[in-house]
Every structure is written in structure tokens, then in C-alpha cells.
Amino acid sequence: MGRRAGSAQQEGIFSDMVAATGSTEREGWSSRSAFILAAIGAAVGLGNVWRFPTLAGENGGGAFVLFYVACVFLLGLPLVISEIFLGRTGQDDAVGSIRKVAERSGASKNWSAFGVMGVVAAFLIVSFYSVVAGWVLYYVGVMGADFASAVLSGDPLRGALVGQSQEAIQGRMGDLFGNPGLLLAMHFAFMGVTLFIVARGIGSGIETAATILMPMFFVLLVGITIYGAFVGNMGDAVAFLFTPDWSKLDPPAMNTALGQALFSLSLGVAGLITYGSYIKGPAGLGPTSVTIAFADTGVALLAGLMIFPIVFAVGLDPAAGPTLVFQTLPFAFQTMPAGALIGLLFFLLILVAAVTSSISLLEVPTAWGIGEMGWSRLTSSLVFGGGAFLVGIACLLGYNVWSEVRPLGFWSLFAEKDILDTVDDFTGKIMLPLGAFFTAVFVGWRADRKLVQEMTGLSGFWLSTWRFLIAWLCPLAVGTILITGLFPQVLGS
Ligand code: PFF
């Protein structure tokens, strides 16, 4: 497994044996629904349950949310179809897949350069993603210990962290950030799990993980949302999330919404090219992509409906920022019935979402190592998982030992950013929109039209609509966020 199909070109008995056992065949999903589940697992992650509620809260709710949903369907969805098309057609790692589509379309092989950028971006993202997921792991530990003590004290349905002051609860995050050893241990554990799953391969690793974890995720999500509807303030949450105050939707907020739509759908970093390349049979890419986009957006909205009723019930600030989930919610769980249990389940839910996304991120460079360098899957996942672990260490040291370090401090856009934020912003504001831009231009203008039609399975009205969106709207809109993201003065902010 894991060797390139091309390596079976040697002659003689060995290649016959190989052909007979099929051992050089590239890995693949066992079914279409396995692919859909894995792709939803990739899309649904920290972006949905941590970043989306944070950004919706910071950007005033309703108008931001509606604009975000429009971005998902007008720009994100056509790009999802395009990325899966590239992988499905190329049947190779991201770079190889783009190269093959370029060859079959009579276009320059140099187009595959944007695949290389995607591979680098995915590698960088997984490095800090694992650090943030490490915080979640820490909170699973904190809430787990608290729930255990609730059970031992004979009151398993008590609130979370009872008897602790708001300062003490919120101070935990600062304690964690000030402790490089603890941050490192969490990061190590999370990256270890990610690496383990990716090293096992598509079938017994990624597909199995998605099949077990995604149903678990949905049960937890729906369960906690129903709980929030009973004990929280659902009315205020719905009003906050869905009543638009358009005056709050300024250009920077639009920029943020579009960037978030790309991140949440895993676009621009070749994630769906890579996953799409493991599809073997025919795949109607329209319905498949619509399912992925709906599921991802549904989860983001449900996450909002899970978190904000609890935030409002306790009178906390929805605009708390990135600490909303880590500092605000544990305190909110204190006064809620069964808060200790729900708090634990809540962080478990985020952890599960993070795992199914981080494996998709690590798979991108791992597939590249297998496809382009001829490495075994184990070697490739160790090289990139290990490398991302090291980059992640720099990110976590940025909260304590290297807190003064500003890696791109010479650049006004990044002047204030610590190491993790620099990697996050550089990938999110530059690499990801660039990747999406080139995907749109390549698929919209250079890929062979017949090939596109045949491999996407689109026709008639849907084909022309998709063509218009991918060739015109996506490059224009994504190009605009790229420019305004890079030069905020264009927006006068
Ligand atoms: N979509 C993931 C999230 O929302 O957390 C993040 C992500 C995963 C981005 C995989 C890119 C990717 F290839």
C-alpha cells in the first residue's frame, strides 16, 4: 500500500506478482458515503465550533452570519466541486493531480505550483491546529477531573467547577499558557493521535476514524444544543445570530466572513483535492459537494445555537473573542444543571471535531511525500507529522518563553502578531485565498471543458451556473479579499 501505481512498471515476475495482489494500487475510500463522511469530518472542525462562534460574536451576529452563508454557497460550494474534481480526475497527490489535469487539458504543468503552496499551507496549519486542539485536550482533562469528583461526591448532576471563582476559572487559561511543558505535552498527545491515524492509511486510518467519530460528534452536538434550548436563553441566541443589523457588516467583517467560509470548508490548501483523489468510482460531484457544504454550515450554525444560549443565560459577553469557548463557557457551566457532565461532553465534542480535521490536514503533505517523493506512508507521515510538531512547538513557546517574538514584525500587517497568530494569519489571509484563487482560475479557465463536464457530472443549468461562479465570481471575490486583507488601507481601516 502507499506505493505509486507508476512504480509497478518494472518488468518480470515481481511486477506480475504485484499486479496479481494489487499491492501497488493507490488507496481509496470504500464507498461514496465513506468519502462524504471523511470530507465532512475534514470540514467540520475547530473552524466551526471555535472560530465561527467567536467571529460571529465579535462581528455583531446576524448580518455577519447571513453574509457568511452566502459566501459558502456562492463561492465555497463551486470551489468544493472544483477541488474534488481535480483530485478525482488526477488520482494522485495534490501536486500530481493538478499536473495531470493540466496535461490532459493542454495547459502548462507549472499550474501544479499552486498545489505545492497548498501542501505547504496544510503543513503549517496542522502545526498550530494541533496546539489549539491541545488546549481543548487540557480542558477535557480539567472538566473530566471535575466530573469525576462530582460522581465521587455522589452528585453527578452538579454544576461545573463549583466553589471556584470566575477569576479562578478564567485564570486557568493563563496558567496553561504560562506553562510550556503542559502545552507541549498536550500538543504532543494530539499530534501523536493525528499521526497514528494518518500513518494507518486511508481505509483503516482516516475512514475508520471518520466513521466512528463523526456520528459521535453529531450526537453530542444535537444533545448539547437541546440541553441549551432547555436551560439557556435560546430566544436571545436566535435573535443575535439571525437578526441582521447591516450597519455592522463593514468591509473588514465581510473579509473575515469570506476567509472563514474558505477555512471552514477546508478550501485553498488542497485538502479536498487530496481526499477527492481517493474516490474510485463515479461521483456526482454536485450532490456530493452540496451535502458537504450543507453539513459544514449546518454544524457552524448549530454550534452557534449550542453556545450562545448558554452565554446569554448567564449574561456573559458574546464578543469575548477567542477565549469565548475556553474561559466564558466553563464559567457558564458552573450554574447550569449537570454542568460538570455537559462541560466535559462539550470539550470532548470539540476534540472529536479537531481530530477529523487535523488528519485531513496532515494527509495533504503525507500524500505529497508518497506521490512525489516515493516515500512509504509511514515515512511520509512521520516526516510531516514530526515537522509540524516542531513548528507547533515554536507556536506554543510564543505564549511564554518567546512571547516577545514577532516573526513578521517588519510587516505592518503582522507587526503585533505572536508566533501562532502569525502562522494562522499568514496561512489564512494569504496562502488560503491565493490557493482558492488559483483553483478557480485554473478550473474555470484552463481545465478542459469536456473533461470537467464528464468528471463533475454537472450538466445544463447547474453546469452553466457553476461555470459562471467559478470563472467569474470566485476569482473576483477571492481576489478582492486577498487584496483588502493584505492592504487593509484600501478599505480605509
Ligand atoms: N475546515 C477545518 C475547520 O473548520 O476547522 C480546518 C481545515 C481542515 C482547513 C482541513 C483546511 C483543511 F484542509
mmCIF file of C-alpha atoms in Angstrom, residues 28-42 202-212 214-215 272 275-276 278-280 288 291-292 356 359:
data_model
loop_
_atom_site.group_PDB
_atom_site.id
_atom_site.type_symbol
_atom_site.label_atom_id
_atom_site.label_comp_id
_atom_site.label_asym_id
_atom_site.label_seq_id
_atom_site.Cartn_x
_atom_site.Cartn_y
_atom_site.Cartn_z
ATOM 1 C CA GLY A 28 -9.166 4.582 -1.914
ATOM 2 C CA TRP A 29 -12.392 5.102 0.020
ATOM 3 C CA SER A 30 -14.555 2.031 0.408
ATOM 4 C CA SER A 31 -17.665 3.874 -0.808
ATOM 5 C CA ARG A 32 -19.049 7.230 -1.800
ATOM 6 C CA SER A 33 -20.578 7.731 1.607
ATOM 7 C CA ALA A 34 -17.230 6.992 3.237
ATOM 8 C CA PHE A 35 -15.746 9.839 1.226
ATOM 9 C CA ILE A 36 -18.597 12.171 2.147
ATOM 10 C CA LEU A 37 -18.237 11.361 5.833
ATOM 11 C CA ALA A 38 -14.469 11.879 5.761
ATOM 12 C CA ALA A 39 -14.860 15.143 3.840
ATOM 13 C CA ILE A 40 -17.453 16.379 6.322
ATOM 14 C CA GLY A 41 -15.055 15.343 9.080
ATOM 15 C CA ALA A 42 -12.353 17.451 7.422
ATOM 16 C CA ILE A 202 -6.980 5.840 4.140
ATOM 17 C CA GLY A 203 -9.074 2.741 4.855
ATOM 18 C CA SER A 204 -8.062 1.589 8.304
ATOM 19 C CA GLY A 205 -6.950 5.013 9.488
ATOM 20 C CA ILE A 206 -8.839 8.017 8.172
ATOM 21 C CA GLU A 207 -12.026 6.300 7.041
ATOM 22 C CA THR A 208 -12.358 4.293 10.228
ATOM 23 C CA ALA A 209 -11.761 7.369 12.382
ATOM 24 C CA ALA A 210 -14.390 9.351 10.470
ATOM 25 C CA THR A 211 -16.899 6.505 10.655
ATOM 26 C CA ILE A 212 -16.566 6.263 14.415
ATOM 27 C CA MET A 214 -18.478 11.753 13.119
ATOM 28 C CA PRO A 215 -21.663 10.042 14.371
ATOM 29 C CA LEU A 272 -10.277 18.287 -0.857
ATOM 30 C CA TYR A 275 -9.346 13.482 -0.319
ATOM 31 C CA GLY A 276 -11.020 13.613 -3.744
ATOM 32 C CA TYR A 278 -9.109 8.619 -3.228
ATOM 33 C CA ILE A 279 -12.531 8.430 -4.904
ATOM 34 C CA LYS A 280 -12.528 5.440 -7.172
ATOM 35 C CA THR A 288 -21.715 15.268 -3.011
ATOM 36 C CA THR A 291 -24.005 17.642 1.092
ATOM 37 C CA ILE A 292 -20.582 18.671 2.390
ATOM 38 C CA THR A 356 -11.131 14.506 11.994
ATOM 39 C CA ILE A 359 -5.945 14.143 9.960
#
